[in-house]
Amino acid sequence: MTVTQRDLLRVRAFVFDVDGTLILSESPDWSGAIPLPGAVELLTWLNQHGYPFALFTSGSTELPGTYAARLRAAGLPVADWQVVTTGVTAAEIIATEYPGRAVFVLGERGTREPLLARGIPVVEGEDGKHAGVVLVGWSRSLTYDQLDIACRAVWNGADLLVTSAARAFVSKQGLRPGWSWSIAVAIAETTGKAPRVVGKPSVEALRAVARLLGTVPADVAVVGDDPDLELRMGREAGSVTIQVRTGRGSEPVETPEIGDLVIRGVDELLVLLHAIRAKEDAPDE
Amino acid sequence: MTVTQRDLLRVRAFVFDVDGTLILSESPDWSGAIPLPGAVELLTWLNQHGYPFALFTSGSTELPGTYAARLRAAGLPVADWQVVTTGVTAAEIIATEYPGRAVFVLGERGTREPLLARGIPVVEGEDGKHAGVVLVGWSRSLTYDQLDIACRAVWNGADLLVTSAARAFVSKQGLRPGWSWSIAVAIAETTGKAPRVVGKPSVEALRAVARLLGTVPADVAVVGDDPDLELRMGREAGSVTIQVRTGRGSEPVETPEIGDLVIRGVDELLVLLHAIRAKEDAPDE
């Protein structure tokens, strides 16, 4: 039995990147998503064999249910709760580590509603300056009054959380600036408070996803295509890391190999799981 | 004759800070400004004796004419052109150092109109990404589309200019975040381009003000109350620096003495100028 097979044997749950790992999509909101080879079969198999899994995305614009519906339309067997946005990891981290603290949100419903769904108090307007947490997510605009309230909250002792550390992202229109991180840096510059990242590649984000799956990072396999995001996160958290090379198109992507296991795509992962399962079911040699 | 008197003899023009130096004001827009002792008399004397002077402010919200009208209402003999905002220094620096380049503005009329008044091309919307300069000034809001265009312009080679380097400022409501600098830092974080400050305490800003007065910083006296802003700027530019202690109230302000000359207020400066003038008119001893 190889090292990789032994690693896979200890896996109790899976955390998947979505774009480039399970689907290819024309737009960042996954409209018109196309499943990558083996994705539908793999998730079906995991559901059948009782492996909890989550699809962890850096998106914080939409709610999990919206993303899940688009993925189901593409054929992936995914329940709403199995899509974990950075709005969800933010809520999980705040509920666990900042119990009772009110949150001032710079962001839209994808950042705000997962907090409300967890019963976390969200404060609006001037009351924001007494918040215990400032959470910065994706938005389309910022006003001076919002920046002012966020800075005052931090000056008053609030922690500064941000859903993404991405300076920029690639789109069909070319490179575009990240919003959440830019605005968090603006607040950090003014207040001197370092932002805490609650999305990829933060280990705490993965710990939050694992907790939602009823387990811990050491028992999780992280599957993704981006060495700087999910793979780095998985490696630092002590998870098994599985690197796919499907990336952003039909050609394999040439990225540094940092995964414990490097495969062409998730179809190969299904083959490996089949083999391991067969071995597990067979008498020990 | 003292060192200070000799310094004053070489002064050909004066650059004044406004708030705390010439006036006290209840609000940052100088509504209801009250002249500090000697301010009206000093400016009147300078006008009469042919000393060019400018009032240099960090404000970029309003146009110079608006500020000048408020100061005249308070009794100060100030022409529109004698009020120099950071919108004006930005325009002077862009006209001189970036001739022919189009400017994408994040800011409001106080930042935009001084450019137009100088005949500098200002580009709007999507065209902004081909701008040669991105200029960040005071505003009340930022949209993702504006940030996107500003970052693309910089990625395409534009320089990044900002009207203020103030992380925060003091108001009646307490400490408040600076806007221009925060947003410039957000763009700098995304693009890796360092912002260039065209307001206080940048030496280039003072050079621009001196140029508008037909002179150079070495022949200018900079008069102000803030060691970190106008006094630092004057010192670094080789100007004569005159530090007043009127500051933000009627009580003298306890700040580090960094001026070539430290006086209680501008009334003392008028006394000194009287004395020097008398000496100049008298036969040399």
Coordinates of C-alpha atoms in Angstrom, one line a residue:
Chain A
M1 CA 0.0 0.0 0.0
T2 CA 1.4 3.4 -1.0
V3 CA 1.8 6.4 1.2
T4 CA -1.1 8.1 -0.6
Q5 CA -3.4 5.2 -0.1
R6 CA -2.6 5.2 3.6
D7 CA -3.3 8.9 3.7
L8 CA -6.6 8.4 1.9
L9 CA -7.6 5.7 4.4
R10 CA -7.6 8.2 7.3
V11 CA -9.8 10.6 5.4
R12 CA -13.3 11.0 7.0
A13 CA -14.6 13.9 5.0
F14 CA -13.8 16.0 1.9
V15 CA -13.5 19.7 1.3
F16 CA -13.6 20.6 -2.4
D17 CA -12.7 23.8 -4.2
V18 CA -15.4 24.4 -6.9
D19 CA -14.2 26.4 -9.9
G20 CA -11.6 24.4 -11.8
T21 CA -12.0 21.4 -9.5
L22 CA -15.6 20.3 -9.8
I23 CA -16.9 22.7 -12.5
L24 CA -15.8 25.1 -15.2
S25 CA -17.8 28.3 -15.3
E26 CA -18.1 31.2 -17.7
S27 CA -18.9 33.6 -14.9
P28 CA -17.9 34.0 -11.2
D29 CA -21.5 33.3 -10.1
W30 CA -21.4 29.8 -11.7
S31 CA -24.2 30.5 -14.1
G32 CA -24.0 28.0 -16.9
A33 CA -21.5 25.8 -14.9
I34 CA -20.3 22.6 -16.6
P35 CA -19.2 19.7 -14.4
L36 CA -15.7 18.5 -14.9
P37 CA -15.2 14.8 -15.8
G38 CA -16.0 12.6 -12.8
A39 CA -17.4 15.3 -10.6
V40 CA -21.0 14.2 -10.6
E41 CA -20.0 10.5 -10.2
L42 CA -17.6 11.4 -7.3
L43 CA -20.1 13.4 -5.3
T44 CA -22.7 10.7 -5.9
W45 CA -20.4 8.1 -4.6
L46 CA -19.4 10.1 -1.5
N47 CA -23.1 10.6 -0.7
Q48 CA -23.7 6.9 -1.1
H49 CA -20.8 5.8 1.0
G50 CA -21.4 8.2 3.8
Y51 CA -18.5 10.6 3.4
P52 CA -19.5 14.1 4.5
F53 CA -18.2 16.7 2.1
A54 CA -18.4 20.5 1.5
L55 CA -17.8 22.7 -1.5
F56 CA -15.8 25.6 -0.1
T57 CA -15.8 28.8 -2.2
S58 CA -14.2 32.2 -1.8
G59 CA -17.4 33.8 -3.1
S60 CA -19.4 35.9 -0.6
T61 CA -21.8 37.6 -3.0
E62 CA -24.6 35.0 -3.0
L63 CA -26.1 32.8 -0.4
P64 CA -25.2 29.1 -0.3
G65 CA -28.7 28.1 -1.5
T66 CA -28.3 30.1 -4.7
Y67 CA -24.9 28.5 -5.5
A68 CA -26.2 25.1 -4.7
A69 CA -29.2 25.5 -7.0
R70 CA -26.9 26.4 -9.8
L71 CA -24.7 23.4 -9.2
R72 CA -27.7 21.1 -9.0
A73 CA -28.9 22.5 -12.3
A74 CA -25.5 21.5 -13.7
G75 CA -26.1 17.9 -12.3
L76 CA -24.0 17.9 -9.1
P77 CA -25.8 16.2 -6.2
V78 CA -25.2 19.0 -3.7
A79 CA -27.5 20.1 -0.8
D80 CA -27.6 23.8 0.2
W81 CA -25.7 23.2 3.4
Q82 CA -22.9 21.5 1.5
V83 CA -22.0 24.8 -0.2
V84 CA -19.8 26.8 2.2
T85 CA -19.2 30.4 1.4
T86 CA -16.9 32.7 3.2
G87 CA -20.0 34.3 4.6
V88 CA -20.7 30.9 6.3
T89 CA -17.1 30.4 7.6
A90 CA -17.2 34.0 8.9
A91 CA -20.5 33.1 10.8
E92 CA -19.0 29.9 12.1
I93 CA -15.8 31.6 13.3
I94 CA -17.8 34.5 14.9
A95 CA -20.3 32.1 16.6
T96 CA -17.5 30.0 18.0
E97 CA -14.8 32.6 18.9
Y98 CA -16.7 35.8 19.5
P99 CA -19.9 34.6 21.2
G100 CA -22.3 37.3 22.0
R101 CA -20.4 40.0 20.1
A102 CA -22.4 42.2 17.7
V103 CA -21.1 42.5 14.1
F104 CA -20.9 45.5 11.8
V105 CA -20.9 44.3 8.2
L106 CA -19.4 46.0 5.2
G107 CA -20.8 43.8 2.5
E108 CA -24.0 42.5 1.0
R109 CA -26.5 39.7 1.7
G110 CA -23.9 37.0 1.1
T111 CA -21.9 38.3 4.0
R112 CA -24.8 39.4 6.2
E113 CA -27.4 36.7 6.0
P114 CA -25.3 33.7 7.2
L115 CA -24.7 35.7 10.4
L116 CA -28.5 36.3 10.9
A117 CA -29.1 32.6 10.1
R118 CA -26.9 31.7 13.0
G119 CA -28.6 34.2 15.3
I120 CA -25.5 36.5 15.5
P121 CA -26.5 40.1 16.3
V122 CA -25.8 42.4 13.3
V123 CA -25.8 46.1 14.0
E124 CA -26.6 48.8 11.5
G125 CA -25.7 52.5 11.1
E126 CA -24.3 54.5 14.0
D127 CA -24.8 51.6 16.4
G128 CA -22.1 49.9 14.4
K129 CA -19.4 51.8 16.3
H130 CA -20.2 49.7 19.4
A131 CA -19.8 46.4 17.4
G132 CA -17.4 43.8 18.7
V133 CA -16.5 42.6 15.2
V134 CA -16.2 44.4 11.9
L135 CA -16.7 41.9 9.0
V136 CA -15.6 43.0 5.5
G137 CA -17.0 41.0 2.6
W138 CA -17.7 41.6 -1.1
S139 CA -19.7 44.6 -2.0
R140 CA -20.2 47.0 -4.9
S141 CA -19.8 50.2 -2.9
L142 CA -18.5 51.8 0.3
T143 CA -19.5 55.2 1.8
Y144 CA -17.5 57.4 4.0
D145 CA -20.0 56.9 6.8
Q146 CA -19.5 53.1 6.6
L147 CA -15.7 53.5 6.7
D148 CA -16.1 55.9 9.6
I149 CA -18.2 53.6 11.6
A150 CA -16.0 50.6 10.9
C151 CA -12.9 52.5 12.0
R152 CA -14.5 53.7 15.1
A153 CA -15.7 50.2 16.0
V154 CA -12.1 49.0 15.6
W155 CA -10.7 52.0 17.6
N156 CA -13.3 51.0 20.3
G157 CA -11.8 47.5 20.4
A158 CA -13.6 45.5 17.7
D159 CA -11.7 42.8 15.8
L160 CA -11.4 43.2 12.0
L161 CA -12.4 40.1 9.9
V162 CA -12.3 39.8 6.1
T163 CA -13.7 37.1 3.9
S164 CA -10.9 37.1 1.4
A165 CA -7.2 37.9 1.2
A166 CA -7.2 38.1 -2.6
R167 CA -5.6 41.3 -3.9
A168 CA -6.9 40.5 -7.4
F169 CA -8.7 37.8 -9.3
V170 CA -8.8 36.7 -12.9
S171 CA -12.0 37.3 -14.9
K172 CA -13.0 37.1 -18.5
Q173 CA -12.2 40.9 -18.6
G174 CA -8.7 40.2 -17.3
L175 CA -7.3 41.0 -13.9
R176 CA -9.6 42.7 -11.5
P177 CA -9.1 44.1 -8.0
G178 CA -10.3 42.2 -5.0
W179 CA -12.8 44.3 -3.0
S180 CA -12.9 42.8 0.5
W181 CA -9.2 42.7 1.0
S182 CA -8.7 46.3 -0.4
I183 CA -11.3 47.7 2.0
A184 CA -10.0 45.7 4.9
V185 CA -6.5 47.1 4.2
A186 CA -7.9 50.6 4.1
I187 CA -9.3 50.1 7.6
A188 CA -6.2 48.4 8.8
E189 CA -4.1 51.4 7.5
T190 CA -6.2 53.8 9.5
T191 CA -6.6 51.9 12.7
G192 CA -3.4 49.9 12.9
K193 CA -5.5 46.7 13.4
A194 CA -4.4 43.7 11.3
P195 CA -7.2 42.0 9.4
R196 CA -8.0 38.4 10.2
V197 CA -8.9 36.3 7.1
V198 CA -11.9 34.0 7.5
G199 CA -11.8 32.6 4.0
K200 CA -9.1 30.8 2.0
P201 CA -6.2 30.3 2.6
S202 CA -6.7 30.7 6.4
V203 CA -6.3 27.6 8.4
E204 CA -9.1 28.8 10.7
A205 CA -11.4 28.9 7.8
L206 CA -10.7 25.2 7.0
R207 CA -11.1 24.4 10.7
A208 CA -14.6 26.1 10.5
V209 CA -15.5 24.0 7.4
A210 CA -14.3 20.8 9.1
R211 CA -16.3 21.7 12.2
L212 CA -19.4 22.1 10.0
L213 CA -18.7 18.5 8.7
G214 CA -18.4 17.2 12.3
T215 CA -14.7 16.6 12.1
V216 CA -11.2 18.2 12.2
P217 CA -8.7 19.2 9.5
A218 CA -6.5 16.3 10.2
D219 CA -9.2 13.9 9.1
V220 CA -10.1 15.9 6.0
A221 CA -8.9 15.7 2.4
V222 CA -8.8 19.1 0.7
V223 CA -9.2 18.9 -3.0
G224 CA -8.4 21.8 -5.2
D225 CA -6.4 23.3 -8.1
D226 CA -4.9 26.4 -6.6
P227 CA -1.5 25.9 -4.8
D228 CA -1.8 29.3 -3.1
L229 CA -5.4 28.9 -1.8
E230 CA -7.0 25.6 -0.8
L231 CA -3.8 23.5 -1.1
R232 CA -1.7 25.8 1.0
M233 CA -4.6 26.0 3.5
G234 CA -4.9 22.2 3.6
R235 CA -1.2 21.7 4.0
E236 CA -0.9 24.2 6.8
A237 CA -3.9 22.6 8.6
G238 CA -2.4 19.1 8.4
S239 CA -5.1 17.8 6.0
V240 CA -4.5 15.4 3.2
T241 CA -4.1 17.6 0.1
I242 CA -5.2 16.4 -3.3
Q243 CA -4.2 18.6 -6.2
V244 CA -6.1 18.5 -9.5
R245 CA -4.7 20.0 -12.7
T246 CA -8.0 20.7 -14.4
G247 CA -7.6 24.4 -13.4
R248 CA -9.3 26.9 -15.6
G249 CA -9.6 25.0 -18.9
S250 CA -9.5 21.7 -20.6
E251 CA -5.7 21.7 -20.7
P252 CA -3.9 20.5 -17.6
V253 CA -2.5 23.5 -15.6
E254 CA 1.2 23.7 -14.9
T255 CA 1.3 24.6 -11.3
P256 CA 3.9 23.7 -8.6
E257 CA 3.1 20.2 -7.2
I258 CA 2.4 20.8 -3.6
G259 CA -0.4 18.3 -3.0
D260 CA 0.2 15.0 -1.1
L261 CA -1.4 13.5 -4.2
V262 CA -1.4 15.2 -7.6
I263 CA -3.9 13.9 -10.2
R264 CA -5.3 15.1 -13.5
G265 CA -8.8 15.6 -12.2
V266 CA -11.4 14.3 -9.8
D267 CA -12.3 11.4 -12.0
E268 CA -8.9 9.9 -10.9
L269 CA -9.8 10.4 -7.3
L270 CA -13.0 8.3 -7.7
V271 CA -10.9 5.5 -9.2
L272 CA -8.5 5.7 -6.1
L273 CA -11.4 5.7 -3.7
H274 CA -12.9 2.6 -5.4
A275 CA -9.7 0.8 -5.1
I276 CA -9.2 1.7 -1.4
R277 CA -12.8 0.7 -0.6
A278 CA -12.2 -2.6 -2.3
K279 CA -9.1 -3.1 -0.2
E280 CA -10.9 -2.1 3.0
D281 CA -13.6 -4.6 2.3
A282 CA -11.1 -7.3 1.5
P283 CA -9.4 -9.3 4.3
D284 CA -6.1 -7.6 5.4
E285 CA -3.0 -9.0 3.7
Chain B
M1 CA 20.5 91.1 14.1
T2 CA 19.4 87.6 15.2
V3 CA 19.4 84.5 13.0
T4 CA 15.7 84.7 12.8
Q5 CA 15.7 88.2 11.6
R6 CA 18.2 87.4 9.0
D7 CA 16.0 84.4 7.9
L8 CA 13.0 86.7 7.7
L9 CA 15.0 89.1 5.5
R10 CA 15.3 86.5 2.8
V11 CA 11.6 85.7 2.7
R12 CA 9.9 86.8 -0.5
A13 CA 6.5 85.1 0.0
F14 CA 4.4 83.4 2.8
V15 CA 2.6 80.1 2.8
F16 CA 0.1 79.9 5.7
D17 CA -1.7 77.0 7.2
V18 CA -5.3 78.1 7.9
D19 CA -7.0 76.2 10.7
G20 CA -5.3 76.9 14.0
T21 CA -2.9 79.4 12.4
L22 CA -5.1 82.2 10.9
I23 CA -8.6 81.1 12.1
L24 CA -10.4 78.9 14.5
S25 CA -13.4 77.1 13.1
E26 CA -16.2 75.0 14.4
S27 CA -16.4 72.8 11.3
P28 CA -13.9 71.6 8.8
D29 CA -15.5 73.6 6.0
W30 CA -14.7 76.9 7.9
S31 CA -18.3 77.9 8.3
G32 CA -18.4 80.4 11.1
A33 CA -14.6 80.9 11.1
I34 CA -13.2 83.3 13.7
P35 CA -9.9 85.0 12.8
L36 CA -7.1 84.5 15.3
P37 CA -5.5 87.6 16.9
G38 CA -3.4 89.5 14.3
A39 CA -4.5 87.4 11.3
V40 CA -6.6 90.2 9.6
E41 CA -3.9 92.8 10.3
L42 CA -1.0 90.5 9.1
L43 CA -2.6 89.6 5.8
T44 CA -3.6 93.3 5.2
W45 CA 0.0 94.3 5.9
L46 CA 1.4 91.6 3.5
N47 CA -1.0 92.8 0.7
Q48 CA 0.1 96.4 1.3
H49 CA 3.8 95.7 1.3
G50 CA 3.7 93.5 -1.8
Y51 CA 4.4 90.1 -0.2
P52 CA 2.7 87.4 -2.2
F53 CA 1.0 84.8 0.1
A54 CA -1.1 81.7 -0.1
L55 CA -3.3 79.9 2.4
F56 CA -2.6 76.2 1.8
T57 CA -5.1 73.8 3.2
S58 CA -5.4 70.0 3.2
G59 CA -9.1 70.3 2.2
S60 CA -10.1 69.0 -1.2
T61 CA -13.9 69.0 -0.7
E62 CA -14.7 72.5 -1.8
L63 CA -13.3 74.9 -4.4
P64 CA -10.9 77.6 -3.5
G65 CA -13.5 80.3 -4.2
T66 CA -15.9 78.8 -1.7
Y67 CA -13.3 78.7 1.1
A68 CA -12.1 82.2 0.2
A69 CA -15.6 83.6 0.5
R70 CA -16.0 82.1 3.9
L71 CA -12.7 83.7 5.0
R72 CA -13.6 87.0 3.6
A73 CA -16.9 86.8 5.5
A74 CA -14.7 86.3 8.6
G75 CA -12.8 89.5 7.7
L76 CA -9.6 88.1 6.2
P77 CA -8.5 90.0 3.0
V78 CA -8.0 86.9 0.8
A79 CA -8.6 86.6 -3.0
D80 CA -9.9 83.4 -4.4
W81 CA -6.5 82.5 -6.0
Q82 CA -4.8 82.9 -2.6
V83 CA -6.6 79.9 -1.2
V84 CA -4.7 76.8 -2.4
T85 CA -6.4 73.5 -1.9
T86 CA -4.8 70.1 -2.5
G87 CA -7.0 70.0 -5.6
V88 CA -5.0 73.0 -6.8
T89 CA -1.6 71.5 -6.0
A90 CA -2.6 68.3 -7.7
A91 CA -3.5 70.3 -10.8
E92 CA -0.3 72.3 -10.7
I93 CA 1.8 69.1 -10.3
I94 CA 0.0 67.2 -13.0
A95 CA 0.2 70.2 -15.4
T96 CA 3.9 70.5 -14.8
E97 CA 5.1 66.9 -14.4
Y98 CA 2.5 64.9 -16.4
P99 CA 1.7 67.3 -19.4
G100 CA -0.8 65.9 -21.8
R101 CA -1.8 62.9 -19.5
A102 CA -5.5 62.3 -18.9
V103 CA -6.6 62.0 -15.3
F104 CA -9.1 59.6 -13.7
V105 CA -10.5 61.1 -10.6
L106 CA -11.7 59.4 -7.5
G107 CA -13.2 62.3 -5.7
E108 CA -15.6 65.2 -5.9
R109 CA -15.7 68.6 -7.4
G110 CA -13.0 70.0 -5.1
T111 CA -10.6 67.5 -6.7
R112 CA -12.0 67.5 -10.3
E113 CA -12.6 71.1 -11.1
P114 CA -9.2 72.6 -10.5
L115 CA -8.0 70.1 -13.1
L116 CA -10.6 71.3 -15.6
A117 CA -9.8 74.9 -14.8
R118 CA -6.2 74.2 -15.9
G119 CA -7.3 72.5 -19.1
I120 CA -6.2 69.1 -17.9
P121 CA -8.1 66.2 -19.6
V122 CA -10.3 64.4 -17.2
V123 CA -11.6 61.0 -18.3
E124 CA -14.8 59.4 -16.9
G125 CA -16.2 55.8 -16.7
E126 CA -14.6 53.0 -18.7
D127 CA -12.2 55.4 -20.5
G128 CA -10.6 55.9 -17.1
K129 CA -8.6 52.7 -17.6
H130 CA -6.5 54.5 -20.2
A131 CA -5.8 57.5 -18.0
G132 CA -2.1 58.4 -17.3
V133 CA -2.8 59.5 -13.8
V134 CA -5.2 58.3 -11.1
L135 CA -5.9 61.1 -8.6
V136 CA -7.6 60.2 -5.3
G137 CA -9.2 63.0 -3.3
W138 CA -11.8 63.4 -0.7
S139 CA -15.2 61.7 -1.5
R140 CA -18.2 60.3 0.3
S141 CA -18.3 57.0 -1.6
L142 CA -16.5 54.5 -3.7
T143 CA -18.0 51.9 -6.0
Y144 CA -16.4 48.7 -7.1
D145 CA -16.5 49.9 -10.7
Q146 CA -14.5 53.0 -9.7
L147 CA -11.9 50.9 -7.9
D148 CA -11.7 48.5 -10.8
I149 CA -11.1 51.3 -13.3
A150 CA -8.5 53.0 -11.1
C151 CA -6.6 49.7 -10.6
R152 CA -6.7 48.9 -14.3
A153 CA -5.3 52.4 -15.1
V154 CA -2.5 51.8 -12.7
W155 CA -1.9 48.3 -14.1
N156 CA -1.8 49.9 -17.5
G157 CA 1.0 52.3 -16.3
A158 CA -0.8 55.3 -14.7
D159 CA 0.8 57.0 -11.7
L160 CA -1.2 57.1 -8.5
L161 CA -1.6 60.5 -6.8
V162 CA -3.4 61.3 -3.6
T163 CA -4.3 64.6 -2.1
S164 CA -3.7 63.7 1.5
A165 CA -1.5 61.3 3.6
A166 CA -3.7 61.7 6.7
R167 CA -4.7 58.4 8.2
A168 CA -7.1 60.1 10.5
F169 CA -8.2 63.6 11.5
V170 CA -9.6 65.2 14.6
S171 CA -13.2 66.4 14.5
K172 CA -15.7 67.5 17.0
Q173 CA -17.0 63.9 17.0
G174 CA -13.5 62.7 17.8
L175 CA -11.0 60.9 15.6
R176 CA -12.3 60.1 12.1
P177 CA -10.6 58.1 9.3
G178 CA -9.0 59.9 6.4
W179 CA -10.7 58.9 3.2
S180 CA -8.3 59.8 0.4
W181 CA -5.3 58.1 2.0
S182 CA -7.4 54.9 2.9
I183 CA -8.6 54.5 -0.7
A184 CA -5.1 55.2 -2.2
V185 CA -3.7 52.5 0.1
A186 CA -6.4 50.1 -1.1
I187 CA -5.3 50.7 -4.7
A188 CA -1.7 50.5 -3.8
E189 CA -2.2 47.2 -2.1
T190 CA -3.9 45.8 -5.1
T191 CA -1.5 47.2 -7.8
G192 CA 1.8 47.4 -5.9
K193 CA 2.1 51.1 -7.0
A194 CA 3.2 53.5 -4.3
P195 CA 0.9 56.5 -4.0
R196 CA 2.5 60.0 -4.4
V197 CA 1.2 62.6 -2.0
V198 CA 0.3 66.0 -3.6
G199 CA -0.8 67.7 -0.4
K200 CA 0.9 68.3 2.9
P201 CA 3.5 67.3 4.0
S202 CA 4.9 66.6 0.6
V203 CA 7.8 68.8 -0.5
E204 CA 6.5 68.7 -4.0
A205 CA 3.2 70.2 -2.8
L206 CA 5.0 73.1 -1.3
R207 CA 7.1 73.5 -4.5
A208 CA 3.8 73.7 -6.4
V209 CA 2.4 76.4 -4.0
A210 CA 5.7 78.4 -4.3
R211 CA 5.5 78.2 -8.1
L212 CA 1.9 79.6 -8.0
L213 CA 3.4 82.5 -6.0
G214 CA 6.2 83.0 -8.6
T215 CA 9.0 81.8 -6.3
V216 CA 10.7 78.7 -4.8
P217 CA 10.5 77.1 -1.4
A218 CA 13.9 78.5 -0.3
D219 CA 12.5 82.1 -0.5
V220 CA 9.2 81.2 1.3
A221 CA 8.3 81.3 4.9
V222 CA 5.9 78.5 5.9
V223 CA 3.7 79.4 8.9
G224 CA 1.7 76.8 10.7
D225 CA 0.8 75.0 13.9
D226 CA 1.3 71.3 13.0
P227 CA 4.8 69.9 13.4
D228 CA 3.9 66.9 11.2
L229 CA 2.4 68.7 8.4
E230 CA 3.3 72.2 7.2
L231 CA 6.3 72.6 9.4
R232 CA 7.8 69.3 8.4
M233 CA 7.1 70.1 4.8
G234 CA 8.7 73.6 5.1
R235 CA 11.8 72.2 6.9
E236 CA 12.3 69.5 4.3
A237 CA 11.9 72.0 1.4
G238 CA 14.5 74.4 2.9
S239 CA 11.9 77.1 3.6
V240 CA 12.0 79.4 6.7
T241 CA 9.5 77.7 9.1
I242 CA 7.5 79.8 11.6
Q243 CA 5.6 77.8 14.2
V244 CA 2.6 79.2 15.9
R245 CA 1.1 77.8 19.1
T246 CA -2.4 78.9 18.6
G247 CA -3.4 75.4 17.5
R248 CA -6.9 74.3 18.1
G249 CA -8.0 76.6 20.9
S250 CA -7.3 79.7 22.9
E251 CA -4.7 77.9 25.1
P252 CA -1.2 77.6 23.5
V253 CA -0.6 74.1 22.2
E254 CA 2.3 72.1 23.6
T255 CA 4.0 70.7 20.5
P256 CA 7.6 69.9 19.8
E257 CA 9.4 73.1 18.7
I258 CA 10.6 72.4 15.2
G259 CA 10.2 75.8 13.6
D260 CA 13.1 78.2 12.8
L261 CA 11.0 80.6 14.8
V262 CA 8.4 79.7 17.4
I263 CA 5.9 82.3 18.3
R264 CA 2.6 82.4 20.2
G265 CA 0.5 83.5 17.2
V266 CA 0.6 85.4 13.9
D267 CA 0.2 88.7 15.8
E268 CA 3.8 88.3 16.9
L269 CA 4.9 87.7 13.3
L270 CA 3.4 91.0 12.3
V271 CA 5.5 92.7 15.1
L272 CA 8.6 91.1 13.8
L273 CA 7.9 92.1 10.2
H274 CA 7.3 95.7 11.3
A275 CA 10.7 95.7 13.0
I276 CA 12.5 94.2 10.1
R277 CA 10.9 96.6 7.7
A278 CA 12.0 99.5 9.9
K279 CA 15.5 98.2 9.9
E280 CA 15.5 97.7 6.2
D281 CA 14.3 101.3 5.6
A282 CA 17.0 102.6 8.1
P283 CA 20.6 103.0 7.0
D284 CA 22.7 99.9 7.7
E285 CA 24.6 99.9 11.0

